[in-house]
Amino acid sequence: MLARSRLLNLLPQLCALQPSLAMSSVTGTVTIHQPLNYRAGARVQPADGGQAEDVYEPATGRVITKLLSSGEKEVDLAVQSAKAAFKIWSQMSGMERSRVLLEAARIIREQREEIATLETINNGKSIFEARVDIDISWQCLEYYAGLAGSLAGEHIQLPGGSFGYTRREPLGVCAGIGAWNYPFQVACWKAAPALACGNAMVFKPSPFTPLTVVRLAEIFTEAGVPKGLFNVVQGGAATGQFLCHHPDVAKISFTGSVPTGIKIMGMAAKGIKPVTLELGGKSPLIIFSDCALENAVNGALMANFLTQGEVCCNGTRVFVERKILDVFTKEVVKRTQKIKIGDPLLEDTRMGALINRPHLDRVQGFIKQAKEQGAEVLCGGDLYVPDDPKLKNGYYMQPCVLGNCTDDMTCVKEEIFGPVMSILPFDTEEEVVERANNTKFGLAGGVFTRDIQKAHRVVAALKAGMCFINNYNISPVELPFGGYKASGFGRENGRAAMEYYSQLKTVCVEMGDVESVF
Ligand code: NAD
């Protein structure tokens, strides 16, 4: 790959070479095509677009393109187009749908590098991680392609030869609303089971990361879905509200923060629509003294520093049994200081830039407050300015480990959504389970120990939807994922997600005569 500086210098020439991309810009090795709304199999300007918003590259802080948000009319057109496509798609057999989804997975694999590069440019995560996201995405499509043909009901025998049967039917047009930390992957986690079950989807990504989901829409069209089956509307809260309130939207699947989740649930309640909420977390990671120390240290790093710490299920409250507190902490700090920060497009970078300046400031605010409340910064926490002058306006910070933490500190109670780990000592199993559960959230939890009974006992006691034993933050598509308590409900991934994108119809069949009581 060409160095970033070289590519940025080439930008004007490349644009001049491709006049057909008048509304597009070339960045890195990829082209950002416009427009960014997608309806009925094509990119479209929104019918009633609002003001153009800047879209940033977190690594450099520069504006890479403009976003026109979708108003009520555009949202309605997208839903109507999805409704028309639903009529065709829902009548196809599971096996027919499966073939199309497999083809979409194949195209994603083929375009992996381009999609990952676009994701890195728009999100700021390292290219190394973006590639993993894209791999998880096509695997998700393959998995649900495999399940599409198995969607089935039951046959139930009744007296006198009569019987009943159940049909698992799609819901209709589903709304998908995504967060900015895993833009392409979140869209695939929603679209794959939704489409496998025979639904259509209108997806709204975060206005910070509007780019890659439009590629997904194009790939679905190329793979052969009926035009309109997967449409993209763009914008922020207002666009999301139009979508949630739309009477022809049958279900809402939301990934984002708890405050927005509460609003989404309110809107769903008004329309009596089923809703899946994948919300925030403040998950515990429990390290017992009998763990394999190197694995536990690796687990703690994985639990805190992927995607600059902007991961919902991160294990940010790291409870360490006092006996190994010093040795564990020393090792974690040493390893954290070695994390290579910088240009996310470089192969050896392991931590890129945070999503935007306000979010970086917010994360910095949490660290300042932690210090005021008595926590000790064991490493990192400061802004990071890469040597490359092109990156000087990027949103970088050094990953931070906080010691001397107590359960009542804000950094331990609130979701920071940045690279900040809090270390908390504990003495007994009973104590740590109680403290781990003492949170409004319940997304994930983890335990490191060599004692197999203790491991299962502890995860059984954790009030969290996704638990890890002797690992953390891996997300195989085969396993259901979702939260307890304020972290939401409903599940993505695994067979379980099929339940959330389908509904059960019962058919009662009489084989005899009707015996009327009248
Ligand atoms: P956010 O709640 O600010 O926004 C999420 C999405 O909702 C965006 O697309 C946004 O435009 C839209 N939105 C905002 N207000 C809306 C409204 N009133 N009506 C309809 N839509 C609205 O969250 P974010 O900052 O984009 O993402 C970070 C949060 O997401 C964190 O809390 C993180 O934990 C959570 N998250 C959860 C999961 C999960 O699977 N549990 C995964 C990723 C992120």
XYZ file of C-alpha atoms and ligand atoms in Angstrom:
562
model
C 0.000 0.000 0.000
C 1.202 3.511 -0.736
C 2.111 5.622 2.252
C -0.684 7.907 3.427
C 1.269 11.101 2.632
C 1.813 9.965 -0.945
C -1.876 9.135 -1.348
C -3.076 12.429 0.021
C -0.758 14.215 -2.383
C -2.280 12.224 -5.224
C -5.821 13.218 -4.276
C -6.291 16.127 -6.725
C -4.794 14.206 -9.650
C -6.918 11.123 -8.968
C -10.093 13.206 -8.812
C -9.154 14.937 -12.045
C -8.548 11.584 -13.668
C -12.033 10.410 -12.766
C -14.437 13.233 -13.644
C -17.334 10.780 -13.396
C -16.730 10.811 -9.648
C -17.444 14.509 -9.438
C -19.319 14.013 -6.188
C -16.782 11.543 -4.862
C -13.415 11.892 -3.255
C -10.441 9.616 -3.272
C -8.823 8.919 0.026
C -6.144 6.379 0.720
C -6.673 3.498 -1.651
C -10.440 3.903 -1.770
C -12.979 6.177 -3.358
C -15.766 7.677 -1.312
C -18.693 7.630 -3.668
C -21.645 9.956 -3.311
C -24.578 10.110 -2.719
C -24.768 8.158 0.543
C -28.470 7.373 0.721
C -29.420 4.094 -0.933
C -32.881 3.220 -2.154
C -34.347 0.658 -4.571
C -30.976 -0.616 -5.702
C -29.176 2.698 -6.247
C -27.445 5.538 -4.468
C -29.842 8.500 -4.341
C -29.876 12.068 -3.153
C -32.400 12.214 -0.316
C -35.788 13.444 -1.518
C -35.857 16.051 1.234
C -32.229 16.212 2.372
C -31.402 18.379 5.326
C -28.256 20.399 5.793
C -24.982 18.859 4.618
C -22.869 17.626 7.548
C -19.125 17.070 7.481
C -17.832 13.509 7.741
C -14.369 13.244 9.314
C -11.363 10.999 9.134
C -10.420 10.538 12.819
C -6.775 9.775 11.973
C -6.182 13.217 10.450
C -9.145 15.289 11.597
C -9.843 16.268 7.990
C -13.263 16.356 6.337
C -13.473 13.469 3.877
C -16.966 13.948 2.524
C -20.384 15.496 3.181
C -23.482 13.810 4.492
C -26.992 14.804 3.463
C -29.463 13.531 6.018
C -32.762 11.911 5.110
C -35.931 13.726 6.061
C -39.395 12.268 6.646
C -40.123 11.957 2.923
C -36.893 10.103 2.134
C -37.453 7.760 5.073
C -40.953 7.067 3.794
C -39.684 6.375 0.258
C -37.058 4.002 1.666
C -39.664 2.151 3.733
C -42.088 1.933 0.801
C -39.368 0.574 -1.465
C -38.416 -1.985 1.201
C -42.085 -2.940 1.533
C -42.326 -3.667 -2.189
C -39.132 -5.772 -2.103
C -40.400 -7.638 0.961
C -43.341 -8.970 -1.082
C -40.923 -10.732 -3.440
C -38.253 -11.790 -0.940
C -40.625 -13.190 1.672
C -42.182 -15.493 -0.944
C -38.839 -17.052 -1.829
C -37.777 -20.277 -0.146
C -35.116 -20.248 2.546
C -32.734 -22.011 0.191
C -33.232 -19.358 -2.496
C -32.520 -16.619 0.030
C -29.535 -18.574 1.263
C -27.898 -18.567 -2.164
C -28.161 -14.772 -2.406
C -26.709 -14.271 1.077
C -23.824 -16.609 0.266
C -23.103 -14.582 -2.843
C -23.105 -11.381 -0.743
C -20.629 -13.051 1.649
C -18.419 -13.975 -1.296
C -18.399 -10.404 -2.634
C -17.518 -9.046 0.816
C -14.598 -11.484 0.975
C -13.486 -10.342 -2.455
C -13.690 -6.655 -1.471
C -12.360 -7.173 2.052
C -9.359 -4.885 1.697
C -11.293 -2.007 0.181
C -14.100 -2.172 2.752
C -11.640 -2.488 5.648
C -9.665 0.500 4.378
C -12.820 2.598 4.080
C -13.846 1.546 7.598
C -10.430 2.507 8.981
C -10.516 5.877 7.253
C -13.986 6.683 8.573
C -13.772 5.108 12.038
C -10.105 5.466 13.018
C -9.596 1.838 14.106
C -6.476 0.020 12.910
C -6.615 -1.676 9.527
C -5.627 -4.853 11.337
C -8.856 -4.744 13.348
C -11.001 -3.495 10.488
C -10.070 -6.615 8.522
C -11.229 -8.754 11.438
C -14.532 -6.846 11.470
C -15.033 -7.510 7.772
C -14.232 -11.209 8.260
C -16.757 -11.436 11.091
C -19.266 -9.726 8.786
C -19.049 -12.184 5.888
C -18.971 -15.086 8.342
C -22.216 -13.741 9.772
C -23.815 -13.750 6.308
C -22.586 -17.284 5.673
C -23.912 -18.459 9.025
C -27.424 -17.074 8.468
C -27.385 -18.266 4.858
C -26.910 -21.708 6.407
C -29.863 -21.230 8.724
C -32.224 -19.671 6.156
C -33.359 -23.037 4.824
C -33.993 -24.412 8.294
C -36.580 -21.858 9.365
C -39.540 -24.055 10.208
C -42.472 -24.560 12.519
C -43.905 -27.631 14.271
C -46.634 -30.129 13.594
C -48.818 -30.840 16.636
C -51.266 -33.751 16.751
C -54.741 -33.009 18.199
C -57.659 -35.345 19.137
C -59.660 -37.070 16.404
C -57.021 -36.729 13.723
C -57.125 -32.954 13.845
C -53.822 -31.199 14.106
C -52.121 -27.867 14.353
C -48.977 -26.500 12.878
C -46.868 -23.423 13.352
C -45.256 -21.271 10.715
C -42.280 -19.053 11.416
C -42.973 -15.961 9.346
C -40.969 -12.795 8.708
C -42.037 -9.547 10.348
C -41.900 -7.203 7.349
C -39.746 -4.072 7.074
C -37.260 -3.949 9.949
C -35.441 -0.796 10.975
C -31.760 -1.167 11.841
C -30.064 1.674 13.692
C -26.336 1.412 14.301
C -23.545 2.882 16.433
C -20.254 4.196 15.037
C -17.780 1.737 16.602
C -18.437 -1.255 14.297
C -20.310 0.322 11.364
C -20.113 -2.500 8.804
C -20.227 -5.350 11.302
C -23.251 -3.994 13.191
C -25.109 -3.637 9.883
C -24.296 -7.262 8.982
C -25.259 -8.549 12.430
C -28.689 -7.033 11.857
C -29.152 -7.541 8.131
C -28.009 -11.172 7.933
C -30.601 -12.734 10.289
C -33.281 -10.255 9.172
C -32.862 -11.100 5.488
C -32.407 -14.823 6.177
C -35.850 -14.825 7.841
C -37.397 -13.115 4.793
C -37.574 -9.526 6.050
C -36.562 -6.290 4.353
C -34.457 -3.705 6.180
C -33.990 0.044 6.211
C -30.723 0.797 7.946
C -29.531 4.043 9.467
C -25.862 4.148 10.431
C -24.357 6.685 12.804
C -23.830 10.041 11.068
C -20.161 9.771 12.115
C -19.641 6.574 10.100
C -22.038 6.620 7.135
C -19.762 5.113 4.479
C -19.310 1.356 4.576
C -22.964 0.437 5.029
C -23.685 1.919 1.601
C -21.118 -0.533 0.215
C -23.060 -3.293 1.968
C -26.268 -2.129 0.272
C -24.530 -2.218 -3.116
C -23.178 -5.686 -2.410
C -26.654 -6.995 -1.548
C -27.944 -5.626 -4.855
C -25.022 -7.157 -6.761
C -25.672 -10.473 -4.999
C -29.252 -10.474 -6.289
C -31.641 -9.285 -3.570
C -34.785 -7.617 -4.960
C -34.184 -3.889 -5.377
C -35.193 -2.083 -2.195
C -34.704 -5.018 0.126
C -31.891 -3.270 1.980
C -32.053 0.521 1.907
C -29.896 3.065 3.712
C -31.116 6.331 5.167
C -28.630 8.759 6.649
C -28.695 11.242 9.487
C -28.877 11.542 13.238
C -31.637 11.473 15.839
C -34.318 13.105 13.645
C -33.893 10.549 10.840
C -33.887 7.751 13.405
C -37.137 9.030 14.846
C -38.855 9.168 11.446
C -37.816 5.576 10.940
C -38.963 4.333 14.353
C -42.313 6.099 14.123
C -43.028 4.948 10.572
C -46.238 2.875 10.625
C -44.874 0.381 8.069
C -41.788 -0.421 10.133
C -42.563 -3.713 11.877
C -39.517 -4.024 14.137
C -36.653 -1.902 15.438
C -33.198 -3.291 16.066
C -31.033 -0.734 17.799
C -27.354 -0.620 18.792
C -26.231 2.400 20.771
C -26.241 4.096 24.137
C -28.651 3.538 27.020
C -30.234 7.052 26.855
C -31.032 6.594 23.145
C -32.197 3.035 23.834
C -34.763 4.394 26.290
C -36.112 6.740 23.600
C -36.195 3.922 21.043
C -38.173 1.742 23.421
C -40.632 4.598 23.972
C -41.173 4.967 20.229
C -41.516 1.201 19.802
C -44.085 1.160 22.607
C -46.201 3.755 20.799
C -46.393 1.544 17.721
C -46.412 -1.768 19.672
C -43.347 -2.846 17.729
C -40.910 -5.527 18.866
C -37.509 -4.096 19.624
C -33.986 -5.397 20.120
C -31.741 -3.149 22.215
C -27.972 -3.642 22.178
C -26.801 -0.982 24.603
C -23.782 0.040 26.648
C -21.904 -1.697 29.427
C -19.402 -1.493 32.249
C -18.457 -5.103 32.374
C -16.395 -6.880 35.040
C -13.361 -9.014 34.304
C -12.377 -11.135 37.298
C -8.792 -12.354 37.583
C -8.252 -15.041 40.239
C -4.786 -15.720 41.600
C -4.835 -19.271 40.190
C -5.114 -18.018 36.601
C -2.560 -18.519 33.848
C -1.082 -15.067 34.305
C 0.013 -14.380 30.748
C -3.413 -15.377 29.413
C -5.085 -13.163 32.003
C -2.912 -10.192 31.021
C -3.664 -10.824 27.339
C -7.356 -11.098 28.224
C -7.326 -7.797 30.104
C -5.711 -6.021 27.138
C -8.234 -7.571 24.733
C -11.017 -6.582 27.119
C -10.011 -2.921 27.135
C -8.061 -1.713 24.154
C -9.635 -3.051 20.954
C -10.989 -0.240 18.739
C -9.450 2.379 21.053
C -11.577 1.043 23.899
C -14.763 1.973 22.026
C -16.347 -1.452 22.521
C -19.686 -1.992 24.262
C -18.786 -5.274 25.981
C -15.350 -4.201 27.212
C -14.318 -5.552 30.609
C -13.282 -2.185 31.981
C -13.628 -3.080 35.668
C -10.707 -5.449 36.099
C -11.036 -7.120 39.512
C -7.720 -8.701 40.525
C -7.273 -11.031 43.505
C -5.050 -9.133 45.924
C -2.415 -11.895 46.063
C -1.417 -11.213 42.446
C -2.344 -7.526 42.234
C 1.228 -6.261 41.984
C 2.546 -8.776 39.509
C -0.574 -8.554 37.325
C -0.652 -4.751 37.368
C 3.048 -4.464 36.557
C 2.668 -6.751 33.562
C -0.499 -5.044 32.284
C 1.138 -1.623 32.516
C 4.276 -2.856 30.745
C 2.246 -4.343 27.898
C -0.074 -1.313 27.639
C 2.907 1.007 27.242
C 4.070 -1.075 24.290
C 0.841 -0.708 22.293
C 1.708 0.891 18.977
C -0.470 3.987 18.486
C -0.638 5.976 15.275
C -1.713 5.935 11.642
C -4.437 3.275 11.576
C -3.659 2.439 7.945
C -0.187 1.171 8.828
C 0.142 -2.583 9.201
C 1.798 -2.554 12.618
C -0.509 -0.016 14.282
C -2.602 -1.554 17.036
C -4.397 1.551 18.301
C -5.713 4.224 15.963
C -7.705 7.384 16.602
C -10.865 7.877 18.653
C -13.997 8.722 16.724
C -14.029 12.526 17.093
C -12.796 15.485 19.122
C -15.817 15.769 21.494
C -15.545 12.072 22.330
C -11.780 12.350 22.921
C -12.432 15.317 25.237
C -15.091 13.312 27.066
C -12.722 10.396 27.647
C -10.041 12.825 28.847
C -12.631 14.315 31.211
C -13.216 10.895 32.789
C -9.469 10.500 33.434
C -9.234 13.968 34.992
C -12.198 13.193 37.226
C -10.703 9.811 38.177
C -7.526 11.556 39.367
C -9.582 14.075 41.353
C -11.440 11.201 42.984
C -8.178 9.507 44.050
C -7.340 7.071 41.250
C -3.725 6.796 40.199
C -2.738 6.922 36.531
C -0.364 3.967 36.199
C 0.284 4.652 32.523
C -1.049 6.618 29.552
C -4.082 8.868 29.604
C -2.441 11.778 27.807
C -3.153 12.925 24.289
C -0.857 11.398 21.721
C 0.573 13.356 18.797
C 2.092 11.145 16.093
C 5.339 12.276 14.454
C 3.766 12.373 10.982
C 2.596 16.010 10.552
C -0.434 14.833 8.519
C -1.764 13.149 11.650
C -1.282 16.032 14.041
C -4.989 16.929 14.086
C -6.084 13.315 14.657
C -7.874 12.203 17.820
C -5.248 10.062 19.521
C -4.597 9.268 23.156
C -2.360 6.881 25.052
C -4.153 3.850 26.477
C -4.588 4.338 30.190
C -4.469 2.020 33.219
C -5.912 3.371 36.474
C -4.902 1.967 39.858
C -6.063 2.739 43.372
C -9.651 2.564 42.126
C -12.734 2.065 44.284
C -16.215 0.950 43.266
C -17.781 4.363 43.906
C -15.561 6.303 41.477
C -17.152 7.640 38.315
C -14.508 5.921 36.157
C -15.605 2.593 37.668
C -19.358 3.226 37.445
C -19.862 4.887 34.059
C -19.187 3.667 30.549
C -16.168 5.674 29.311
C -16.035 4.101 25.843
C -12.343 4.829 25.475
C -9.014 3.109 26.249
C -9.252 3.332 30.034
C -8.899 0.277 32.296
C -9.681 0.444 36.010
C -7.953 -2.100 38.272
C -9.751 -3.076 41.488
C -8.349 -5.492 44.102
C -10.539 -8.148 45.755
C -10.097 -10.847 48.410
C -12.882 -13.439 48.128
C -15.068 -15.010 45.455
C -18.260 -14.024 47.216
C -17.137 -10.411 47.545
C -16.061 -10.084 43.917
C -19.275 -11.561 42.516
C -21.329 -9.095 44.516
C -19.194 -6.150 43.451
C -19.130 -7.306 39.809
C -22.938 -7.374 39.766
C -23.280 -4.032 41.508
C -23.950 -2.070 38.308
C -26.937 -0.952 36.281
C -25.385 -2.632 33.221
C -25.261 -6.339 32.355
C -23.745 -6.767 28.921
C -20.710 -8.974 29.535
C -18.352 -10.432 32.122
C -15.275 -12.578 32.276
C -13.305 -14.774 34.596
C -9.739 -16.072 34.501
C -8.986 -19.084 36.700
C -7.620 -22.619 36.335
C -10.309 -23.896 38.723
C -13.018 -25.207 36.408
C -15.726 -25.387 39.080
C -15.024 -21.868 40.280
C -15.115 -20.588 36.700
C -18.577 -22.010 36.027
C -19.880 -21.037 39.474
C -18.789 -17.427 38.983
C -20.156 -16.994 35.458
C -23.435 -18.566 36.570
C -23.649 -15.892 39.273
C -22.779 -12.983 36.970
C -25.792 -10.959 35.863
C -24.594 -10.458 32.300
C -25.688 -11.719 28.890
C -22.263 -12.603 27.434
C -19.707 -14.290 29.681
C -16.186 -15.450 28.926
C -14.082 -18.055 30.731
C -10.324 -17.680 30.202
C -10.676 -15.324 27.238
C -12.408 -12.036 26.464
C -13.966 -10.099 23.573
C -14.064 -12.763 20.946
C -17.345 -12.796 19.055
C -18.005 -15.978 17.084
C -21.200 -15.525 15.083
C -22.462 -18.905 16.330
C -22.889 -17.540 19.869
C -25.854 -15.353 20.837
C -24.856 -11.887 22.008
C -26.846 -9.387 24.064
C -27.380 -7.834 27.443
C -29.101 -8.115 30.803
C -30.474 -5.145 32.772
C -29.787 -1.681 31.292
C -27.577 -3.208 28.599
C -30.700 -4.168 26.699
C -32.569 -7.244 25.552
C -33.012 -9.400 22.507
C -30.076 -11.238 20.982
C -27.877 -10.895 17.937
C -25.906 -13.783 16.444
C -26.501 -17.479 16.970
C -29.756 -19.296 16.273
C -31.374 -17.061 18.881
C -31.379 -14.024 16.565
C -33.777 -15.831 14.189
C -36.440 -15.611 16.904
C -36.092 -11.843 16.993
C -36.615 -11.443 13.253
C -39.588 -13.762 12.855
C -42.991 -14.352 14.357
C -44.935 -17.505 15.018
C -48.265 -18.194 13.363
C -50.340 -21.093 14.686
C -52.751 -22.869 12.355
C -55.421 -25.130 13.864
C -56.829 -27.705 11.390
C -60.153 -29.466 12.095
C -60.498 -32.895 10.479
C -63.940 -33.689 11.932
C -67.274 -31.843 12.138
C -67.781 -28.652 14.090
C -69.533 -29.252 17.377
C -71.306 -26.027 18.200
C -72.454 -25.288 21.742
C -75.227 -23.073 20.381
P -25.971 6.719 20.309
O -27.020 6.184 21.195
O -25.584 8.146 20.461
O -26.388 6.557 18.780
C -26.679 5.297 18.227
C -27.523 5.479 16.995
O -28.798 5.997 17.357
C -26.946 6.451 15.970
O -27.215 5.948 14.680
C -27.741 7.713 16.235
O -27.802 8.580 15.137
C -29.102 7.138 16.572
N -29.968 8.013 17.379
C -29.600 8.947 18.281
N -30.696 9.495 18.855
C -31.773 8.892 18.299
C -33.187 9.006 18.480
N -33.706 9.878 19.351
N -33.999 8.218 17.752
C -33.487 7.303 16.881
N -32.159 7.155 16.668
C -31.318 7.934 17.366
O -24.713 5.770 20.480
P -23.274 5.912 19.815
O -22.542 7.030 20.495
O -23.411 5.935 18.341
O -22.612 4.511 20.202
C -21.983 4.287 21.412
C -22.886 3.483 22.327
O -23.323 2.307 21.659
C -22.162 2.997 23.572
O -22.986 3.161 24.684
C -21.943 1.517 23.293
O -21.816 0.746 24.448
C -23.154 1.175 22.504
N -22.931 -0.035 21.700
C -23.565 -1.194 22.065
C -23.346 -2.371 21.351
C -24.010 -3.655 21.746
O -24.035 -4.573 20.926
N -24.532 -3.805 22.943
C -22.499 -2.354 20.238
C -21.890 -1.151 19.886
C -22.121 0.005 20.636
